[in-house]
PDB file of C-alpha atoms in Angstrom:
ATOM      1  CA  ASP A   1      52.332  23.058 -16.276  1.00 56.00           C
ATOM      2  CA  GLY A   2      51.528  25.745 -13.524  1.00 65.00           C
ATOM      3  CA  GLY A   3      48.407  27.480 -13.937  1.00 93.00           C
ATOM      4  CA  ILE A   4      44.754  27.785 -13.017  1.00 96.00           C
ATOM      5  CA  THR A   5      42.329  24.942 -14.120  1.00 97.00           C
ATOM      6  CA  GLN A   6      38.873  25.661 -14.439  1.00 97.00           C
ATOM      7  CA  SER A   7      35.922  23.111 -15.145  1.00 95.00           C
ATOM      8  CA  PRO A   8      33.796  22.717 -16.968  1.00 95.00           C
ATOM      9  CA  LYS A   9      34.526  25.344 -19.982  1.00 95.00           C
ATOM     10  CA  TYR A  10      30.880  25.227 -20.952  1.00 95.00           C
ATOM     11  CA  LEU A  11      27.688  24.241 -18.623  1.00 93.00           C
ATOM     12  CA  PHE A  12      24.132  24.440 -19.088  1.00 92.00           C
ATOM     13  CA  ARG A  13      21.730  24.740 -16.187  1.00 89.00           C
ATOM     14  CA  LYS A  14      18.128  24.936 -15.799  1.00 90.00           C
ATOM     15  CA  GLU A  15      16.552  27.389 -14.173  1.00 88.00           C
ATOM     16  CA  GLY A  16      16.243  26.513 -10.322  1.00 88.00           C
ATOM     17  CA  GLN A  17      19.362  24.560 -10.238  1.00 91.00           C
ATOM     18  CA  ASN A  18      22.491  25.194  -8.448  1.00 93.00           C
ATOM     19  CA  VAL A  19      25.657  24.623 -10.346  1.00 95.00           C
ATOM     20  CA  THR A  20      29.180  24.639  -9.037  1.00 96.00           C
ATOM     21  CA  LEU A  21      32.140  25.738 -11.078  1.00 97.00           C
ATOM     22  CA  SER A  22      35.597  24.546 -10.360  1.00 98.00           C
ATOM     23  CA  CYS A  23      38.807  26.459  -9.820  1.00 98.00           C
ATOM     24  CA  GLU A  24      42.062  25.009  -9.228  1.00 98.00           C
ATOM     25  CA  GLN A  25      45.600  26.407  -9.075  1.00 97.00           C
ATOM     26  CA  ASN A  26      49.139  24.798  -8.506  1.00 96.00           C
ATOM     27  CA  LEU A  27      50.776  28.460  -8.427  1.00 93.00           C
ATOM     28  CA  ASN A  28      50.828  28.186  -4.567  1.00 93.00           C
ATOM     29  CA  HIS A  29      48.978  31.545  -4.642  1.00 92.00           C
ATOM     30  CA  ASP A  30      47.358  32.932  -1.656  1.00 91.00           C
ATOM     31  CA  ALA A  31      44.465  34.980  -2.798  1.00 91.00           C
ATOM     32  CA  MET A  32      41.991  33.597  -5.423  1.00 93.00           C
ATOM     33  CA  TYR A  33      39.100  35.601  -6.779  1.00 94.00           C
ATOM     34  CA  TRP A  34      35.812  34.716  -8.894  1.00 96.00           C
ATOM     35  CA  TYR A  35      34.535  37.394 -11.720  1.00 96.00           C
ATOM     36  CA  ARG A  36      31.909  37.675 -13.739  1.00 96.00           C
ATOM     37  CA  GLN A  37      32.295  39.010 -17.483  1.00 95.00           C
ATOM     38  CA  ASP A  38      28.949  39.449 -19.132  1.00 92.00           C
ATOM     39  CA  PRO A  39      29.351  39.963 -23.016  1.00 82.00           C
ATOM     40  CA  GLY A  40      31.149  42.992 -24.027  1.00 76.00           C
ATOM     41  CA  GLN A  41      31.690  44.218 -20.565  1.00 82.00           C
ATOM     42  CA  GLY A  42      34.240  44.440 -17.831  1.00 88.00           C
ATOM     43  CA  LEU A  43      35.020  42.178 -14.857  1.00 92.00           C
ATOM     44  CA  ARG A  44      32.736  42.299 -11.596  1.00 92.00           C
ATOM     45  CA  LEU A  45      34.019  40.828  -8.509  1.00 92.00           C
ATOM     46  CA  ILE A  46      31.791  38.125  -6.966  1.00 95.00           C
ATOM     47  CA  TYR A  47      33.946  36.824  -4.367  1.00 95.00           C
ATOM     48  CA  TYR A  48      37.516  36.561  -2.934  1.00 93.00           C
ATOM     49  CA  SER A  49      39.701  34.833  -0.592  1.00 92.00           C
ATOM     50  CA  GLN A  50      42.978  35.791   0.967  1.00 89.00           C
ATOM     51  CA  ILE A  51      43.613  32.676   2.894  1.00 90.00           C
ATOM     52  CA  VAL A  52      42.509  28.958   3.566  1.00 94.00           C
ATOM     53  CA  ASN A  53      39.015  29.178   5.287  1.00 95.00           C
ATOM     54  CA  ASP A  54      38.447  32.693   4.669  1.00 93.00           C
ATOM     55  CA  PHE A  55      36.774  34.781   1.930  1.00 94.00           C
ATOM     56  CA  GLN A  56      34.788  37.840   1.568  1.00 93.00           C
ATOM     57  CA  LYS A  57      32.044  39.325  -0.767  1.00 94.00           C
ATOM     58  CA  GLY A  58      32.907  41.305  -3.997  1.00 92.00           C
ATOM     59  CA  ASP A  59      30.478  43.612  -5.581  1.00 90.00           C
ATOM     60  CA  ILE A  60      28.023  41.093  -6.848  1.00 94.00           C
ATOM     61  CA  ALA A  61      27.982  38.362  -4.407  1.00 96.00           C
ATOM     62  CA  GLU A  62      24.287  37.962  -4.127  1.00 95.00           C
ATOM     63  CA  GLY A  63      23.131  34.513  -5.526  1.00 95.00           C
ATOM     64  CA  TYR A  64      26.611  32.818  -5.163  1.00 97.00           C
ATOM     65  CA  SER A  65      28.584  31.239  -2.587  1.00 97.00           C
ATOM     66  CA  VAL A  66      32.223  29.953  -2.480  1.00 98.00           C
ATOM     67  CA  SER A  67      34.304  27.676  -0.184  1.00 98.00           C
ATOM     68  CA  ARG A  68      38.088  27.710   0.448  1.00 97.00           C
ATOM     69  CA  GLU A  69      39.190  24.588   2.315  1.00 97.00           C
ATOM     70  CA  LYS A  70      42.323  24.031   0.598  1.00 96.00           C
ATOM     71  CA  LYS A  71      44.609  26.798  -1.022  1.00 96.00           C
ATOM     72  CA  GLU A  72      44.591  25.360  -4.171  1.00 97.00           C
ATOM     73  CA  SER A  73      40.729  25.290  -4.627  1.00 98.00           C
ATOM     74  CA  PHE A  74      38.241  28.027  -4.829  1.00 98.00           C
ATOM     75  CA  PRO A  75      34.935  26.480  -6.292  1.00 98.00           C
ATOM     76  CA  LEU A  76      32.007  28.700  -6.816  1.00 98.00           C
ATOM     77  CA  THR A  77      28.149  27.905  -6.491  1.00 97.00           C
ATOM     78  CA  VAL A  78      25.761  29.796  -8.493  1.00 96.00           C
ATOM     79  CA  THR A  79      22.393  29.137  -6.761  1.00 93.00           C
ATOM     80  CA  SER A  80      19.083  29.390  -7.994  1.00 87.00           C
ATOM     81  CA  ALA A  81      18.786  32.637  -5.993  1.00 85.00           C
ATOM     82  CA  GLN A  82      20.929  34.269  -8.959  1.00 86.00           C
ATOM     83  CA  LYS A  83      18.413  35.928 -11.144  1.00 85.00           C
ATOM     84  CA  ASN A  84      20.441  36.156 -14.098  1.00 89.00           C
ATOM     85  CA  PRO A  85      23.207  33.635 -14.178  1.00 92.00           C
ATOM     86  CA  THR A  86      24.116  33.326 -17.955  1.00 94.00           C
ATOM     87  CA  ALA A  87      27.733  34.726 -17.999  1.00 95.00           C
ATOM     88  CA  PHE A  88      31.342  33.914 -18.306  1.00 96.00           C
ATOM     89  CA  TYR A  89      32.838  33.259 -15.100  1.00 97.00           C
ATOM     90  CA  LEU A  90      36.642  34.049 -14.442  1.00 97.00           C
ATOM     91  CA  CYS A  91      38.806  32.397 -11.595  1.00 97.00           C
ATOM     92  CA  ALA A  92      41.939  34.154 -10.866  1.00 95.00           C
ATOM     93  CA  SER A  93      44.915  34.067  -8.247  1.00 93.00           C
ATOM     94  CA  SER A  94      47.498  36.061  -7.084  1.00 90.00           C
ATOM     95  CA  PRO A  95      50.669  35.651  -5.100  1.00 84.00           C
ATOM     96  CA  ARG A  96      50.088  38.163  -2.364  1.00 68.00           C
ATOM     97  CA  THR A  97      47.020  40.429  -1.410  1.00 57.00           C
ATOM     98  CA  SER A  98      48.847  43.627  -2.420  1.00 57.00           C
ATOM     99  CA  GLY A  99      49.817  44.892  -6.084  1.00 64.00           C
ATOM    100  CA  ASN A 100      50.605  41.535  -7.427  1.00 77.00           C
ATOM    101  CA  THR A 101      49.812  40.260 -10.952  1.00 86.00           C
ATOM    102  CA  ILE A 102      46.476  38.534 -11.120  1.00 90.00           C
ATOM    103  CA  TYR A 103      46.409  35.262 -13.120  1.00 92.00           C
ATOM    104  CA  PHE A 104      43.238  34.172 -14.864  1.00 95.00           C
ATOM    105  CA  GLY A 105      41.813  30.838 -15.404  1.00 97.00           C
ATOM    106  CA  GLU A 106      40.422  30.065 -19.065  1.00 96.00           C
ATOM    107  CA  GLY A 107      36.872  30.684 -17.877  1.00 96.00           C
ATOM    108  CA  SER A 108      33.785  28.822 -17.653  1.00 97.00           C
ATOM    109  CA  TRP A 109      30.639  30.013 -19.998  1.00 95.00           C
ATOM    110  CA  LEU A 110      27.388  29.143 -18.043  1.00 95.00           C
ATOM    111  CA  THR A 111      24.228  29.423 -19.784  1.00 94.00           C
ATOM    112  CA  VAL A 112      20.749  28.969 -18.086  1.00 89.00           C
ATOM    113  CA  VAL A 113      18.002  27.288 -20.466  1.00 85.00           C
TER     114      VAL A 113
ATOM    115  CA  GLY B   1      34.271  52.238  -4.174  1.00 52.00           C
ATOM    116  CA  GLN B   2      37.254  53.478  -6.282  1.00 60.00           C
ATOM    117  CA  GLN B   3      36.603  53.108  -9.867  1.00 83.00           C
ATOM    118  CA  VAL B   4      38.758  53.563 -12.941  1.00 91.00           C
ATOM    119  CA  MET B   5      37.060  54.727 -16.153  1.00 93.00           C
ATOM    120  CA  GLN B   6      38.406  53.669 -19.446  1.00 95.00           C
ATOM    121  CA  ILE B   7      37.662  55.342 -23.179  1.00 96.00           C
ATOM    122  CA  PRO B   8      37.149  54.642 -25.642  1.00 97.00           C
ATOM    123  CA  GLN B   9      34.684  51.711 -25.238  1.00 94.00           C
ATOM    124  CA  TYR B  10      35.285  50.558 -28.898  1.00 96.00           C
ATOM    125  CA  GLN B  11      38.012  51.496 -31.305  1.00 97.00           C
ATOM    126  CA  HIS B  12      38.081  50.288 -35.150  1.00 97.00           C
ATOM    127  CA  VAL B  13      41.110  51.002 -36.818  1.00 98.00           C
ATOM    128  CA  GLN B  14      42.714  49.951 -40.141  1.00 98.00           C
ATOM    129  CA  GLU B  15      45.982  47.790 -39.809  1.00 98.00           C
ATOM    130  CA  GLY B  16      48.804  49.881 -39.515  1.00 98.00           C
ATOM    131  CA  GLU B  17      47.100  52.815 -38.111  1.00 98.00           C
ATOM    132  CA  ASP B  18      47.949  53.746 -34.314  1.00 98.00           C
ATOM    133  CA  PHE B  19      45.573  52.968 -31.291  1.00 98.00           C
ATOM    134  CA  THR B  20      45.466  54.482 -27.492  1.00 98.00           C
ATOM    135  CA  THR B  21      43.152  53.903 -24.939  1.00 98.00           C
ATOM    136  CA  TYR B  22      42.837  55.818 -21.922  1.00 98.00           C
ATOM    137  CA  CYS B  23      42.368  54.925 -18.331  1.00 97.00           C
ATOM    138  CA  ASN B  24      41.108  57.627 -15.756  1.00 96.00           C
ATOM    139  CA  SER B  25      40.788  57.838 -11.728  1.00 94.00           C
ATOM    140  CA  SER B  26      39.366  60.500  -9.484  1.00 91.00           C
ATOM    141  CA  THR B  27      41.923  59.351  -7.004  1.00 90.00           C
ATOM    142  CA  THR B  28      45.663  59.106  -6.887  1.00 92.00           C
ATOM    143  CA  LEU B  29      46.664  55.367  -8.060  1.00 90.00           C
ATOM    144  CA  SER B  30      49.287  53.532  -6.042  1.00 88.00           C
ATOM    145  CA  ASN B  31      49.842  51.349  -9.201  1.00 90.00           C
ATOM    146  CA  ILE B  32      48.063  50.778 -12.517  1.00 94.00           C
ATOM    147  CA  GLN B  33      48.174  47.097 -14.367  1.00 94.00           C
ATOM    148  CA  TRP B  34      47.113  46.500 -17.854  1.00 97.00           C
ATOM    149  CA  TYR B  35      45.547  43.171 -19.199  1.00 96.00           C
ATOM    150  CA  LYS B  36      44.610  42.025 -22.791  1.00 98.00           C
ATOM    151  CA  GLN B  37      41.975  39.561 -23.537  1.00 97.00           C
ATOM    152  CA  ARG B  38      41.785  38.154 -26.875  1.00 96.00           C
ATOM    153  CA  PRO B  39      38.006  37.369 -28.089  1.00 93.00           C
ATOM    154  CA  GLY B  40      36.808  34.099 -26.509  1.00 90.00           C
ATOM    155  CA  GLY B  41      40.055  34.135 -24.008  1.00 94.00           C
ATOM    156  CA  HIS B  42      40.923  35.518 -20.751  1.00 95.00           C
ATOM    157  CA  PRO B  43      42.332  38.220 -19.483  1.00 96.00           C
ATOM    158  CA  VAL B  44      46.536  38.211 -19.532  1.00 96.00           C
ATOM    159  CA  PHE B  45      48.734  40.466 -17.709  1.00 94.00           C
ATOM    160  CA  LEU B  46      50.945  42.809 -19.747  1.00 96.00           C
ATOM    161  CA  ILE B  47      52.555  45.459 -17.493  1.00 95.00           C
ATOM    162  CA  GLN B  48      52.472  47.293 -14.128  1.00 93.00           C
ATOM    163  CA  LEU B  49      53.381  50.782 -13.945  1.00 95.00           C
ATOM    164  CA  VAL B  50      54.122  52.135 -10.162  1.00 93.00           C
ATOM    165  CA  LYS B  51      55.959  55.532 -10.416  1.00 94.00           C
ATOM    166  CA  SER B  52      54.821  58.968 -11.457  1.00 96.00           C
ATOM    167  CA  GLY B  53      55.412  59.625 -15.179  1.00 97.00           C
ATOM    168  CA  GLU B  54      56.554  56.093 -15.751  1.00 97.00           C
ATOM    169  CA  VAL B  55      56.819  55.007 -19.504  1.00 98.00           C
ATOM    170  CA  LYS B  56      57.169  51.305 -20.450  1.00 97.00           C
ATOM    171  CA  LYS B  57      57.473  49.886 -23.959  1.00 97.00           C
ATOM    172  CA  GLN B  58      57.088  46.526 -25.170  1.00 97.00           C
ATOM    173  CA  LYS B  59      57.743  46.312 -28.805  1.00 97.00           C
ATOM    174  CA  ARG B  60      54.942  48.511 -30.551  1.00 98.00           C
ATOM    175  CA  LEU B  61      53.077  49.009 -27.106  1.00 98.00           C
ATOM    176  CA  THR B  62      54.119  51.964 -24.805  1.00 98.00           C
ATOM    177  CA  PHE B  63      52.340  52.376 -21.671  1.00 98.00           C
ATOM    178  CA  GLN B  64      52.383  55.576 -19.571  1.00 98.00           C
ATOM    179  CA  PHE B  65      51.356  56.460 -16.036  1.00 97.00           C
ATOM    180  CA  GLY B  66      50.556  60.277 -15.395  1.00 96.00           C
ATOM    181  CA  GLU B  67      52.436  62.610 -13.489  1.00 95.00           C
ATOM    182  CA  ALA B  68      49.726  62.793 -11.011  1.00 95.00           C
ATOM    183  CA  LYS B  69      49.255  59.146 -11.020  1.00 94.00           C
ATOM    184  CA  LYS B  70      45.439  59.630 -11.897  1.00 95.00           C
ATOM    185  CA  ASN B  71      45.596  58.390 -15.508  1.00 96.00           C
ATOM    186  CA  SER B  72      47.326  56.052 -17.723  1.00 98.00           C
ATOM    187  CA  SER B  73      47.400  55.119 -21.039  1.00 98.00           C
ATOM    188  CA  LEU B  74      48.218  52.448 -23.615  1.00 98.00           C
ATOM    189  CA  HIS B  75      49.414  53.230 -26.880  1.00 98.00           C
ATOM    190  CA  ILE B  76      49.995  50.615 -29.873  1.00 98.00           C
ATOM    191  CA  THR B  77      51.980  52.001 -32.831  1.00 98.00           C
ATOM    192  CA  ALA B  78      50.975  50.344 -36.385  1.00 98.00           C
ATOM    193  CA  THR B  79      48.330  48.105 -35.361  1.00 98.00           C
ATOM    194  CA  GLN B  80      48.317  44.493 -36.520  1.00 98.00           C
ATOM    195  CA  THR B  81      45.542  41.958 -36.751  1.00 97.00           C
ATOM    196  CA  THR B  82      47.139  39.966 -33.739  1.00 97.00           C
ATOM    197  CA  ASP B  83      46.342  43.268 -31.717  1.00 98.00           C
ATOM    198  CA  VAL B  84      42.474  42.612 -31.710  1.00 98.00           C
ATOM    199  CA  GLY B  85      41.122  42.183 -28.202  1.00 97.00           C
ATOM    200  CA  THR B  86      39.929  44.012 -25.175  1.00 97.00           C
ATOM    201  CA  TYR B  87      42.437  45.906 -23.162  1.00 98.00           C
ATOM    202  CA  PHE B  88      41.586  46.485 -19.471  1.00 96.00           C
ATOM    203  CA  CYS B  89      43.424  48.628 -17.024  1.00 96.00           C
ATOM    204  CA  ALA B  90      43.377  47.775 -13.449  1.00 93.00           C
ATOM    205  CA  ARG B  91      43.935  49.399 -10.065  1.00 89.00           C
ATOM    206  CA  VAL B  92      45.318  46.603  -7.924  1.00 79.00           C
ATOM    207  CA  GLY B  93      44.511  47.525  -4.194  1.00 72.00           C
ATOM    208  CA  THR B  94      46.318  46.961  -0.940  1.00 66.00           C
ATOM    209  CA  ASN B  95      44.311  43.770  -0.663  1.00 66.00           C
ATOM    210  CA  ALA B  96      43.038  41.039  -2.738  1.00 57.00           C
ATOM    211  CA  GLY B  97      39.344  42.406  -2.833  1.00 60.00           C
ATOM    212  CA  LYS B  98      40.369  45.940  -3.642  1.00 69.00           C
ATOM    213  CA  SER B  99      41.378  45.335  -6.952  1.00 78.00           C
ATOM    214  CA  THR B 100      39.319  47.304  -9.604  1.00 86.00           C
ATOM    215  CA  PHE B 101      39.108  46.558 -13.294  1.00 91.00           C
ATOM    216  CA  GLY B 102      38.222  49.317 -15.912  1.00 92.00           C
ATOM    217  CA  ASP B 103      35.300  48.382 -18.624  1.00 92.00           C
ATOM    218  CA  GLY B 104      37.916  47.886 -21.144  1.00 95.00           C
ATOM    219  CA  THR B 105      38.569  49.124 -24.574  1.00 97.00           C
ATOM    220  CA  THR B 106      37.879  46.671 -27.495  1.00 96.00           C
ATOM    221  CA  LEU B 107      40.005  47.137 -30.302  1.00 98.00           C
ATOM    222  CA  THR B 108      39.087  45.471 -33.905  1.00 97.00           C
ATOM    223  CA  VAL B 109      41.722  45.710 -36.675  1.00 97.00           C
ATOM    224  CA  LYS B 110      40.648  45.864 -40.270  1.00 95.00           C
ATOM    225  CA  PRO B 111      43.223  44.049 -42.629  1.00 93.00           C
TER     226      PRO B 111
END
């Protein structure tokens, strides 16, 4: 099946640890995104990438890092510098950069313990 | 950055009642998209509107784009329990990073 796969679905992290969330898509989409969603709130853009080996900061990039070494993959690292990382993280992709549907993965729940 | 504002934030209805959520922008929108996120799920694309005054229907859902392209609405007729979730509008920009989502309207339906 075509789609976006995020893993893990649930993750617990100790304070001070970095953690990497995986995102893979087989839709052949150029653009990929990472959003953060806090309970009862909207979607905030962390990072996005329009092409391989290139990415830009979104609205809340501090404490996060990404890479885009392959078209299919856009992993997100939540670093220890992120002060409040507990949230629902959504990876997404879209076929082109302008006005196209954004497809979301099923999300990853990160809890800091 | 350019934002889209959604109202109301929450809406509780009795099954069978109608429901409307509104999306407003201070600037002209080139397009507006609507997404639905079921509880515990991920947002799923519903529809895109691009023309001034455009109206599109999907069964009991009616989507409108304002004449000035600064607002949009989603109306659900005779809500059902399957309609529960959060409805987001989104302004999809000219490049990937310029897309902006509203904060969503969360609909609960009482059987």
